[in-house]
């Protein structure tokens, strides 16, 4: 009798497990190296080779080029490298055979799209808006914005070769700022309330890189005024 009961229980468990809906894999999130080690300890050399990232489906990432010689962005699986060519010009190329001293990246499967309110007109306001609208999200996470900016300031690291770094001031030697006006663009960002000095600056929850739709300009986003833009937040 006990054997019959055991068999019935096993059959029931098999039927129940077979009826369960499939569970989606959560968005994958990776951090390599630390911003503070680059800025304060001068760890400028490679911590990751980007071509070793095997899963490029829905892949997003950002960081500086090793030895702070440029900026890196992965936008939906495509890797971009920007470098300073002059005080007013830059080069942007597609190239994943490149390395970074610190890098944050993730694979995002699905997005929830929100129209960014017109009153959001600064990075601080954007951060507050994302904080208020991401309470149900597992953190840290990737986000992006797509649309038009009326103006923005981006920078590219351009540390002179052979430089030694032991402070943020020294790390930003050679940095060049670029102004952008009335451009359609994509901004890829990473949000965390607990990774300041790791992949965000000490006074921010955000790290963002902007690339224009014509792929002629790309860099770290320092300042922005939005015109008409949509915010993409990941679905858990």
PDB file of C-alpha atoms in Angstrom:
ATOM      1  CA  UNK A   1       0.000   0.000   0.000  1.00  0.00           C
ATOM      2  CA  UNK A   2       2.815   2.393   0.932  1.00  0.00           C
ATOM      3  CA  UNK A   3       4.534   1.639  -2.369  1.00  0.00           C
ATOM      4  CA  UNK A   4       1.351   2.552  -4.272  1.00  0.00           C
ATOM      5  CA  UNK A   5       1.051   5.859  -2.354  1.00  0.00           C
ATOM      6  CA  UNK A   6       4.681   6.686  -3.111  1.00  0.00           C
ATOM      7  CA  UNK A   7       4.146   6.044  -6.815  1.00  0.00           C
ATOM      8  CA  UNK A   8       1.032   8.238  -6.851  1.00  0.00           C
ATOM      9  CA  UNK A   9       2.941  11.087  -5.169  1.00  0.00           C
ATOM     10  CA  UNK A  10       5.788  10.826  -7.691  1.00  0.00           C
ATOM     11  CA  UNK A  11       3.336  10.824 -10.616  1.00  0.00           C
ATOM     12  CA  UNK A  12       1.602  13.914  -9.182  1.00  0.00           C
ATOM     13  CA  UNK A  13       4.915  15.756  -8.819  1.00  0.00           C
ATOM     14  CA  UNK A  14       5.867  14.932 -12.401  1.00  0.00           C
ATOM     15  CA  UNK A  15       2.514  16.231 -13.691  1.00  0.00           C
ATOM     16  CA  UNK A  16       2.750  19.435 -11.611  1.00  0.00           C
ATOM     17  CA  UNK A  17       6.345  20.162 -12.652  1.00  0.00           C
ATOM     18  CA  UNK A  18       5.415  19.582 -16.284  1.00  0.00           C
ATOM     19  CA  UNK A  19       2.677  22.217 -16.053  1.00  0.00           C
ATOM     20  CA  UNK A  20       4.916  24.952 -14.593  1.00  0.00           C
ATOM     21  CA  UNK A  21       5.555  27.897 -16.914  1.00  0.00           C
ATOM     22  CA  UNK A  22       9.161  28.350 -18.003  1.00  0.00           C
ATOM     23  CA  UNK A  23      11.134  30.830 -15.896  1.00  0.00           C
ATOM     24  CA  UNK A  24      13.020  33.592 -17.741  1.00  0.00           C
ATOM     25  CA  UNK A  25      16.710  33.937 -17.026  1.00  0.00           C
ATOM     26  CA  UNK A  26      17.391  37.226 -15.242  1.00  0.00           C
ATOM     27  CA  UNK A  27      19.483  39.893 -16.942  1.00  0.00           C
ATOM     28  CA  UNK A  28      23.168  39.108 -16.517  1.00  0.00           C
ATOM     29  CA  UNK A  29      25.403  41.813 -14.991  1.00  0.00           C
ATOM     30  CA  UNK A  30      29.202  41.917 -14.745  1.00  0.00           C
ATOM     31  CA  UNK A  31      31.774  44.287 -13.256  1.00  0.00           C
ATOM     32  CA  UNK A  32      35.494  43.977 -14.025  1.00  0.00           C
ATOM     33  CA  UNK A  33      38.071  46.149 -12.261  1.00  0.00           C
ATOM     34  CA  UNK A  34      37.300  49.300 -10.274  1.00  0.00           C
ATOM     35  CA  UNK A  35      37.270  52.971 -11.215  1.00  0.00           C
ATOM     36  CA  UNK A  36      38.894  53.935  -7.895  1.00  0.00           C
ATOM     37  CA  UNK A  37      41.837  51.601  -8.534  1.00  0.00           C
ATOM     38  CA  UNK A  38      42.436  53.352 -11.849  1.00  0.00           C
ATOM     39  CA  UNK A  39      42.079  56.865 -10.398  1.00  0.00           C
ATOM     40  CA  UNK A  40      43.933  56.419  -7.091  1.00  0.00           C
ATOM     41  CA  UNK A  41      46.256  53.446  -7.617  1.00  0.00           C
ATOM     42  CA  UNK A  42      47.173  53.990 -11.245  1.00  0.00           C
ATOM     43  CA  UNK A  43      45.993  50.562 -12.415  1.00  0.00           C
ATOM     44  CA  UNK A  44      45.754  51.648 -16.033  1.00  0.00           C
ATOM     45  CA  UNK A  45      46.460  48.359 -17.778  1.00  0.00           C
ATOM     46  CA  UNK A  46      43.960  45.823 -19.121  1.00  0.00           C
ATOM     47  CA  UNK A  47      41.520  44.089 -16.772  1.00  0.00           C
ATOM     48  CA  UNK A  48      39.405  42.713 -19.621  1.00  0.00           C
ATOM     49  CA  UNK A  49      39.728  42.113 -23.351  1.00  0.00           C
ATOM     50  CA  UNK A  50      36.335  42.910 -24.837  1.00  0.00           C
ATOM     51  CA  UNK A  51      36.532  40.222 -27.500  1.00  0.00           C
ATOM     52  CA  UNK A  52      36.499  37.609 -24.710  1.00  0.00           C
ATOM     53  CA  UNK A  53      32.862  38.450 -23.923  1.00  0.00           C
ATOM     54  CA  UNK A  54      31.150  35.568 -25.685  1.00  0.00           C
ATOM     55  CA  UNK A  55      27.458  36.375 -25.257  1.00  0.00           C
ATOM     56  CA  UNK A  56      26.869  39.491 -27.364  1.00  0.00           C
ATOM     57  CA  UNK A  57      23.082  39.125 -27.600  1.00  0.00           C
ATOM     58  CA  UNK A  58      21.553  42.248 -26.058  1.00  0.00           C
ATOM     59  CA  UNK A  59      25.007  43.208 -24.775  1.00  0.00           C
ATOM     60  CA  UNK A  60      25.639  46.680 -23.337  1.00  0.00           C
ATOM     61  CA  UNK A  61      28.795  47.952 -21.678  1.00  0.00           C
ATOM     62  CA  UNK A  62      31.047  50.928 -21.042  1.00  0.00           C
ATOM     63  CA  UNK A  63      34.360  52.002 -19.609  1.00  0.00           C
ATOM     64  CA  UNK A  64      37.612  53.685 -20.676  1.00  0.00           C
ATOM     65  CA  UNK A  65      40.254  52.254 -22.994  1.00  0.00           C
ATOM     66  CA  UNK A  66      43.313  50.870 -21.195  1.00  0.00           C
ATOM     67  CA  UNK A  67      45.846  53.547 -20.184  1.00  0.00           C
ATOM     68  CA  UNK A  68      42.944  56.037 -20.416  1.00  0.00           C
ATOM     69  CA  UNK A  69      43.531  56.506 -24.138  1.00  0.00           C
ATOM     70  CA  UNK A  70      39.886  56.640 -25.227  1.00  0.00           C
ATOM     71  CA  UNK A  71      36.312  55.651 -24.406  1.00  0.00           C
ATOM     72  CA  UNK A  72      34.442  52.380 -24.941  1.00  0.00           C
ATOM     73  CA  UNK A  73      30.780  51.620 -25.555  1.00  0.00           C
ATOM     74  CA  UNK A  74      28.938  48.417 -26.357  1.00  0.00           C
ATOM     75  CA  UNK A  75      25.471  49.164 -27.734  1.00  0.00           C
ATOM     76  CA  UNK A  76      23.325  46.099 -28.398  1.00  0.00           C
ATOM     77  CA  UNK A  77      26.317  43.887 -29.142  1.00  0.00           C
ATOM     78  CA  UNK A  78      28.322  46.389 -31.219  1.00  0.00           C
ATOM     79  CA  UNK A  79      31.558  47.743 -29.705  1.00  0.00           C
ATOM     80  CA  UNK A  80      32.638  51.338 -30.380  1.00  0.00           C
ATOM     81  CA  UNK A  81      35.973  52.990 -29.546  1.00  0.00           C
ATOM     82  CA  UNK A  82      36.415  56.767 -29.534  1.00  0.00           C
ATOM     83  CA  UNK A  83      39.748  58.597 -29.404  1.00  0.00           C
ATOM     84  CA  UNK A  84      40.851  62.225 -29.424  1.00  0.00           C
ATOM     85  CA  UNK A  85      42.239  63.480 -32.733  1.00  0.00           C
ATOM     86  CA  UNK A  86      42.199  67.195 -31.859  1.00  0.00           C
ATOM     87  CA  UNK A  87      40.518  69.644 -29.476  1.00  0.00           C
ATOM     88  CA  UNK A  88      37.475  69.681 -31.770  1.00  0.00           C
ATOM     89  CA  UNK A  89      37.535  66.318 -33.548  1.00  0.00           C
ATOM     90  CA  UNK A  90      37.509  62.642 -32.618  1.00  0.00           C
ATOM     91  CA  UNK A  91      37.587  59.244 -34.263  1.00  0.00           C
ATOM     92  CA  UNK A  92      34.918  56.601 -33.627  1.00  0.00           C
ATOM     93  CA  UNK A  93      35.452  53.059 -34.880  1.00  0.00           C
ATOM     94  CA  UNK A  94      33.817  49.665 -34.469  1.00  0.00           C
ATOM     95  CA  UNK A  95      36.386  47.391 -32.860  1.00  0.00           C
ATOM     96  CA  UNK A  96      36.104  44.795 -30.104  1.00  0.00           C
ATOM     97  CA  UNK A  97      39.791  43.793 -30.055  1.00  0.00           C
ATOM     98  CA  UNK A  98      40.362  46.356 -27.333  1.00  0.00           C
ATOM     99  CA  UNK A  99      40.873  46.304 -23.558  1.00  0.00           C
ATOM    100  CA  UNK A 100      39.754  48.283 -20.520  1.00  0.00           C
ATOM    101  CA  UNK A 101      41.151  48.839 -16.994  1.00  0.00           C
ATOM    102  CA  UNK A 102      37.597  48.682 -15.608  1.00  0.00           C
ATOM    103  CA  UNK A 103      34.391  47.803 -17.391  1.00  0.00           C
ATOM    104  CA  UNK A 104      30.728  47.185 -16.609  1.00  0.00           C
ATOM    105  CA  UNK A 105      28.494  45.193 -18.927  1.00  0.00           C
ATOM    106  CA  UNK A 106      25.248  43.257 -19.051  1.00  0.00           C
ATOM    107  CA  UNK A 107      22.910  41.369 -21.339  1.00  0.00           C
ATOM    108  CA  UNK A 108      19.383  42.760 -21.435  1.00  0.00           C
ATOM    109  CA  UNK A 109      16.628  40.635 -22.934  1.00  0.00           C
ATOM    110  CA  UNK A 110      13.548  42.885 -22.726  1.00  0.00           C
ATOM    111  CA  UNK A 111      12.884  46.578 -22.199  1.00  0.00           C
ATOM    112  CA  UNK A 112      10.103  48.659 -20.690  1.00  0.00           C
ATOM    113  CA  UNK A 113       9.859  52.008 -22.553  1.00  0.00           C
ATOM    114  CA  UNK A 114       8.882  55.250 -20.824  1.00  0.00           C
ATOM    115  CA  UNK A 115       8.564  58.731 -22.350  1.00  0.00           C
ATOM    116  CA  UNK A 116      10.934  60.968 -20.418  1.00  0.00           C
ATOM    117  CA  UNK A 117       8.954  63.964 -19.093  1.00  0.00           C
ATOM    118  CA  UNK A 118       9.944  67.291 -20.652  1.00  0.00           C
ATOM    119  CA  UNK A 119      10.770  68.753 -17.234  1.00  0.00           C
ATOM    120  CA  UNK A 120      13.686  66.300 -16.874  1.00  0.00           C
ATOM    121  CA  UNK A 121      16.546  68.470 -18.108  1.00  0.00           C
ATOM    122  CA  UNK A 122      19.671  67.447 -16.219  1.00  0.00           C
ATOM    123  CA  UNK A 123      21.592  64.345 -15.181  1.00  0.00           C
ATOM    124  CA  UNK A 124      20.575  64.866 -11.530  1.00  0.00           C
ATOM    125  CA  UNK A 125      16.912  65.060 -12.513  1.00  0.00           C
ATOM    126  CA  UNK A 126      17.327  61.974 -14.688  1.00  0.00           C
ATOM    127  CA  UNK A 127      18.907  60.085 -11.792  1.00  0.00           C
ATOM    128  CA  UNK A 128      16.010  61.025  -9.495  1.00  0.00           C
ATOM    129  CA  UNK A 129      13.472  59.987 -12.134  1.00  0.00           C
ATOM    130  CA  UNK A 130      15.160  56.616 -12.643  1.00  0.00           C
ATOM    131  CA  UNK A 131      15.352  56.072  -8.870  1.00  0.00           C
ATOM    132  CA  UNK A 132      11.617  56.760  -8.519  1.00  0.00           C
ATOM    133  CA  UNK A 133      10.729  54.493 -11.455  1.00  0.00           C
ATOM    134  CA  UNK A 134      12.946  51.506 -10.706  1.00  0.00           C
ATOM    135  CA  UNK A 135      11.861  50.458  -7.226  1.00  0.00           C
ATOM    136  CA  UNK A 136      10.745  47.075  -8.558  1.00  0.00           C
ATOM    137  CA  UNK A 137      13.980  46.395 -10.459  1.00  0.00           C
ATOM    138  CA  UNK A 138      16.854  44.225  -9.303  1.00  0.00           C
ATOM    139  CA  UNK A 139      19.869  46.503  -8.928  1.00  0.00           C
ATOM    140  CA  UNK A 140      22.352  47.312 -10.373  1.00  0.00           C
ATOM    141  CA  UNK A 141      20.966  47.518 -13.903  1.00  0.00           C
ATOM    142  CA  UNK A 142      21.484  48.844 -17.417  1.00  0.00           C
ATOM    143  CA  UNK A 143      19.271  51.474 -19.004  1.00  0.00           C
ATOM    144  CA  UNK A 144      19.326  53.478 -22.197  1.00  0.00           C
ATOM    145  CA  UNK A 145      17.782  56.583 -23.723  1.00  0.00           C
ATOM    146  CA  UNK A 146      16.938  57.082 -27.375  1.00  0.00           C
ATOM    147  CA  UNK A 147      15.873  60.307 -29.018  1.00  0.00           C
ATOM    148  CA  UNK A 148      17.093  63.873 -29.456  1.00  0.00           C
ATOM    149  CA  UNK A 149      19.218  66.079 -27.207  1.00  0.00           C
ATOM    150  CA  UNK A 150      19.246  69.842 -27.679  1.00  0.00           C
ATOM    151  CA  UNK A 151      22.770  69.981 -26.282  1.00  0.00           C
ATOM    152  CA  UNK A 152      25.231  67.794 -24.439  1.00  0.00           C
ATOM    153  CA  UNK A 153      28.825  67.698 -23.264  1.00  0.00           C
ATOM    154  CA  UNK A 154      30.817  64.494 -23.607  1.00  0.00           C
ATOM    155  CA  UNK A 155      34.478  63.807 -22.912  1.00  0.00           C
ATOM    156  CA  UNK A 156      37.131  61.399 -24.095  1.00  0.00           C
ATOM    157  CA  UNK A 157      40.070  60.378 -21.919  1.00  0.00           C
ATOM    158  CA  UNK A 158      43.404  61.121 -23.579  1.00  0.00           C
ATOM    159  CA  UNK A 159      46.084  60.514 -20.967  1.00  0.00           C
ATOM    160  CA  UNK A 160      49.588  61.247 -22.323  1.00  0.00           C
ATOM    161  CA  UNK A 161      51.605  58.076 -22.868  1.00  0.00           C
ATOM    162  CA  UNK A 162      53.807  57.113 -19.944  1.00  0.00           C
ATOM    163  CA  UNK A 163      51.817  59.145 -17.419  1.00  0.00           C
ATOM    164  CA  UNK A 164      51.634  57.969 -13.819  1.00  0.00           C
ATOM    165  CA  UNK A 165      48.308  58.324 -12.018  1.00  0.00           C
ATOM    166  CA  UNK A 166      47.644  58.573  -8.275  1.00  0.00           C
ATOM    167  CA  UNK A 167      44.624  60.895  -8.185  1.00  0.00           C
ATOM    168  CA  UNK A 168      41.542  61.734 -10.278  1.00  0.00           C
ATOM    169  CA  UNK A 169      43.173  65.030 -11.255  1.00  0.00           C
ATOM    170  CA  UNK A 170      46.159  63.196 -12.719  1.00  0.00           C
ATOM    171  CA  UNK A 171      43.868  60.641 -14.383  1.00  0.00           C
ATOM    172  CA  UNK A 172      42.052  63.375 -16.285  1.00  0.00           C
ATOM    173  CA  UNK A 173      45.187  64.950 -17.790  1.00  0.00           C
ATOM    174  CA  UNK A 174      44.632  65.368 -21.493  1.00  0.00           C
ATOM    175  CA  UNK A 175      40.862  64.819 -21.301  1.00  0.00           C
ATOM    176  CA  UNK A 176      39.046  66.630 -24.111  1.00  0.00           C
ATOM    177  CA  UNK A 177      35.455  67.865 -23.861  1.00  0.00           C
ATOM    178  CA  UNK A 178      33.157  68.037 -26.879  1.00  0.00           C
ATOM    179  CA  UNK A 179      29.881  69.916 -27.318  1.00  0.00           C
ATOM    180  CA  UNK A 180      26.932  68.363 -29.122  1.00  0.00           C
ATOM    181  CA  UNK A 181      23.921  70.296 -30.418  1.00  0.00           C
ATOM    182  CA  UNK A 182      20.563  69.067 -31.771  1.00  0.00           C
ATOM    183  CA  UNK A 183      21.608  65.458 -32.321  1.00  0.00           C
ATOM    184  CA  UNK A 184      19.648  62.205 -32.447  1.00  0.00           C
ATOM    185  CA  UNK A 185      21.484  59.768 -30.234  1.00  0.00           C
ATOM    186  CA  UNK A 186      21.512  56.756 -27.963  1.00  0.00           C
ATOM    187  CA  UNK A 187      22.719  57.017 -24.372  1.00  0.00           C
ATOM    188  CA  UNK A 188      23.707  53.773 -22.656  1.00  0.00           C
ATOM    189  CA  UNK A 189      23.846  53.945 -18.877  1.00  0.00           C
ATOM    190  CA  UNK A 190      24.411  51.868 -15.779  1.00  0.00           C
ATOM    191  CA  UNK A 191      22.628  52.537 -12.484  1.00  0.00           C
ATOM    192  CA  UNK A 192      23.659  51.529  -8.989  1.00  0.00           C
ATOM    193  CA  UNK A 193      23.190  52.923  -5.500  1.00  0.00           C
ATOM    194  CA  UNK A 194      26.068  50.822  -4.157  1.00  0.00           C
ATOM    195  CA  UNK A 195      28.928  51.005  -6.687  1.00  0.00           C
ATOM    196  CA  UNK A 196      30.268  54.535  -6.337  1.00  0.00           C
ATOM    197  CA  UNK A 197      33.975  54.408  -7.054  1.00  0.00           C
ATOM    198  CA  UNK A 198      33.517  51.017  -8.715  1.00  0.00           C
ATOM    199  CA  UNK A 199      31.813  51.972 -11.986  1.00  0.00           C
ATOM    200  CA  UNK A 200      30.142  55.298 -11.083  1.00  0.00           C
ATOM    201  CA  UNK A 201      31.760  58.431  -9.697  1.00  0.00           C
ATOM    202  CA  UNK A 202      31.599  59.012  -5.938  1.00  0.00           C
ATOM    203  CA  UNK A 203      28.745  61.551  -6.234  1.00  0.00           C
ATOM    204  CA  UNK A 204      26.479  59.724  -8.696  1.00  0.00           C
ATOM    205  CA  UNK A 205      24.432  56.579  -9.209  1.00  0.00           C
ATOM    206  CA  UNK A 206      24.843  56.848 -12.991  1.00  0.00           C
ATOM    207  CA  UNK A 207      27.570  56.228 -15.566  1.00  0.00           C
ATOM    208  CA  UNK A 208      26.562  57.027 -19.146  1.00  0.00           C
ATOM    209  CA  UNK A 209      28.107  57.121 -22.613  1.00  0.00           C
ATOM    210  CA  UNK A 210      26.444  58.857 -25.557  1.00  0.00           C
ATOM    211  CA  UNK A 211      26.736  57.957 -29.233  1.00  0.00           C
ATOM    212  CA  UNK A 212      25.140  59.972 -32.025  1.00  0.00           C
ATOM    213  CA  UNK A 213      22.974  58.148 -34.556  1.00  0.00           C
ATOM    214  CA  UNK A 214      25.490  58.881 -37.330  1.00  0.00           C
ATOM    215  CA  UNK A 215      28.153  57.161 -35.159  1.00  0.00           C
ATOM    216  CA  UNK A 216      30.526  60.104 -35.577  1.00  0.00           C
ATOM    217  CA  UNK A 217      30.617  61.169 -31.910  1.00  0.00           C
ATOM    218  CA  UNK A 218      30.828  59.050 -28.766  1.00  0.00           C
ATOM    219  CA  UNK A 219      32.026  59.681 -25.245  1.00  0.00           C
ATOM    220  CA  UNK A 220      31.332  59.852 -21.529  1.00  0.00           C
ATOM    221  CA  UNK A 221      28.259  61.999 -20.854  1.00  0.00           C
ATOM    222  CA  UNK A 222      28.903  64.926 -18.485  1.00  0.00           C
ATOM    223  CA  UNK A 223      25.963  67.257 -19.144  1.00  0.00           C
ATOM    224  CA  UNK A 224      22.778  67.116 -21.201  1.00  0.00           C
ATOM    225  CA  UNK A 225      19.577  68.908 -22.127  1.00  0.00           C
ATOM    226  CA  UNK A 226      16.943  66.587 -23.515  1.00  0.00           C
ATOM    227  CA  UNK A 227      14.554  67.494 -26.309  1.00  0.00           C
ATOM    228  CA  UNK A 228      12.377  64.467 -27.041  1.00  0.00           C
ATOM    229  CA  UNK A 229      13.620  61.171 -25.691  1.00  0.00           C
ATOM    230  CA  UNK A 230      12.496  57.797 -24.389  1.00  0.00           C
ATOM    231  CA  UNK A 231      13.893  55.930 -21.397  1.00  0.00           C
ATOM    232  CA  UNK A 232      14.402  52.168 -21.681  1.00  0.00           C
ATOM    233  CA  UNK A 233      14.405  50.274 -18.394  1.00  0.00           C
ATOM    234  CA  UNK A 234      15.085  46.529 -18.211  1.00  0.00           C
ATOM    235  CA  UNK A 235      12.348  44.079 -17.408  1.00  0.00           C
ATOM    236  CA  UNK A 236      13.256  41.745 -14.541  1.00  0.00           C
TER     237      UNK A 236
END
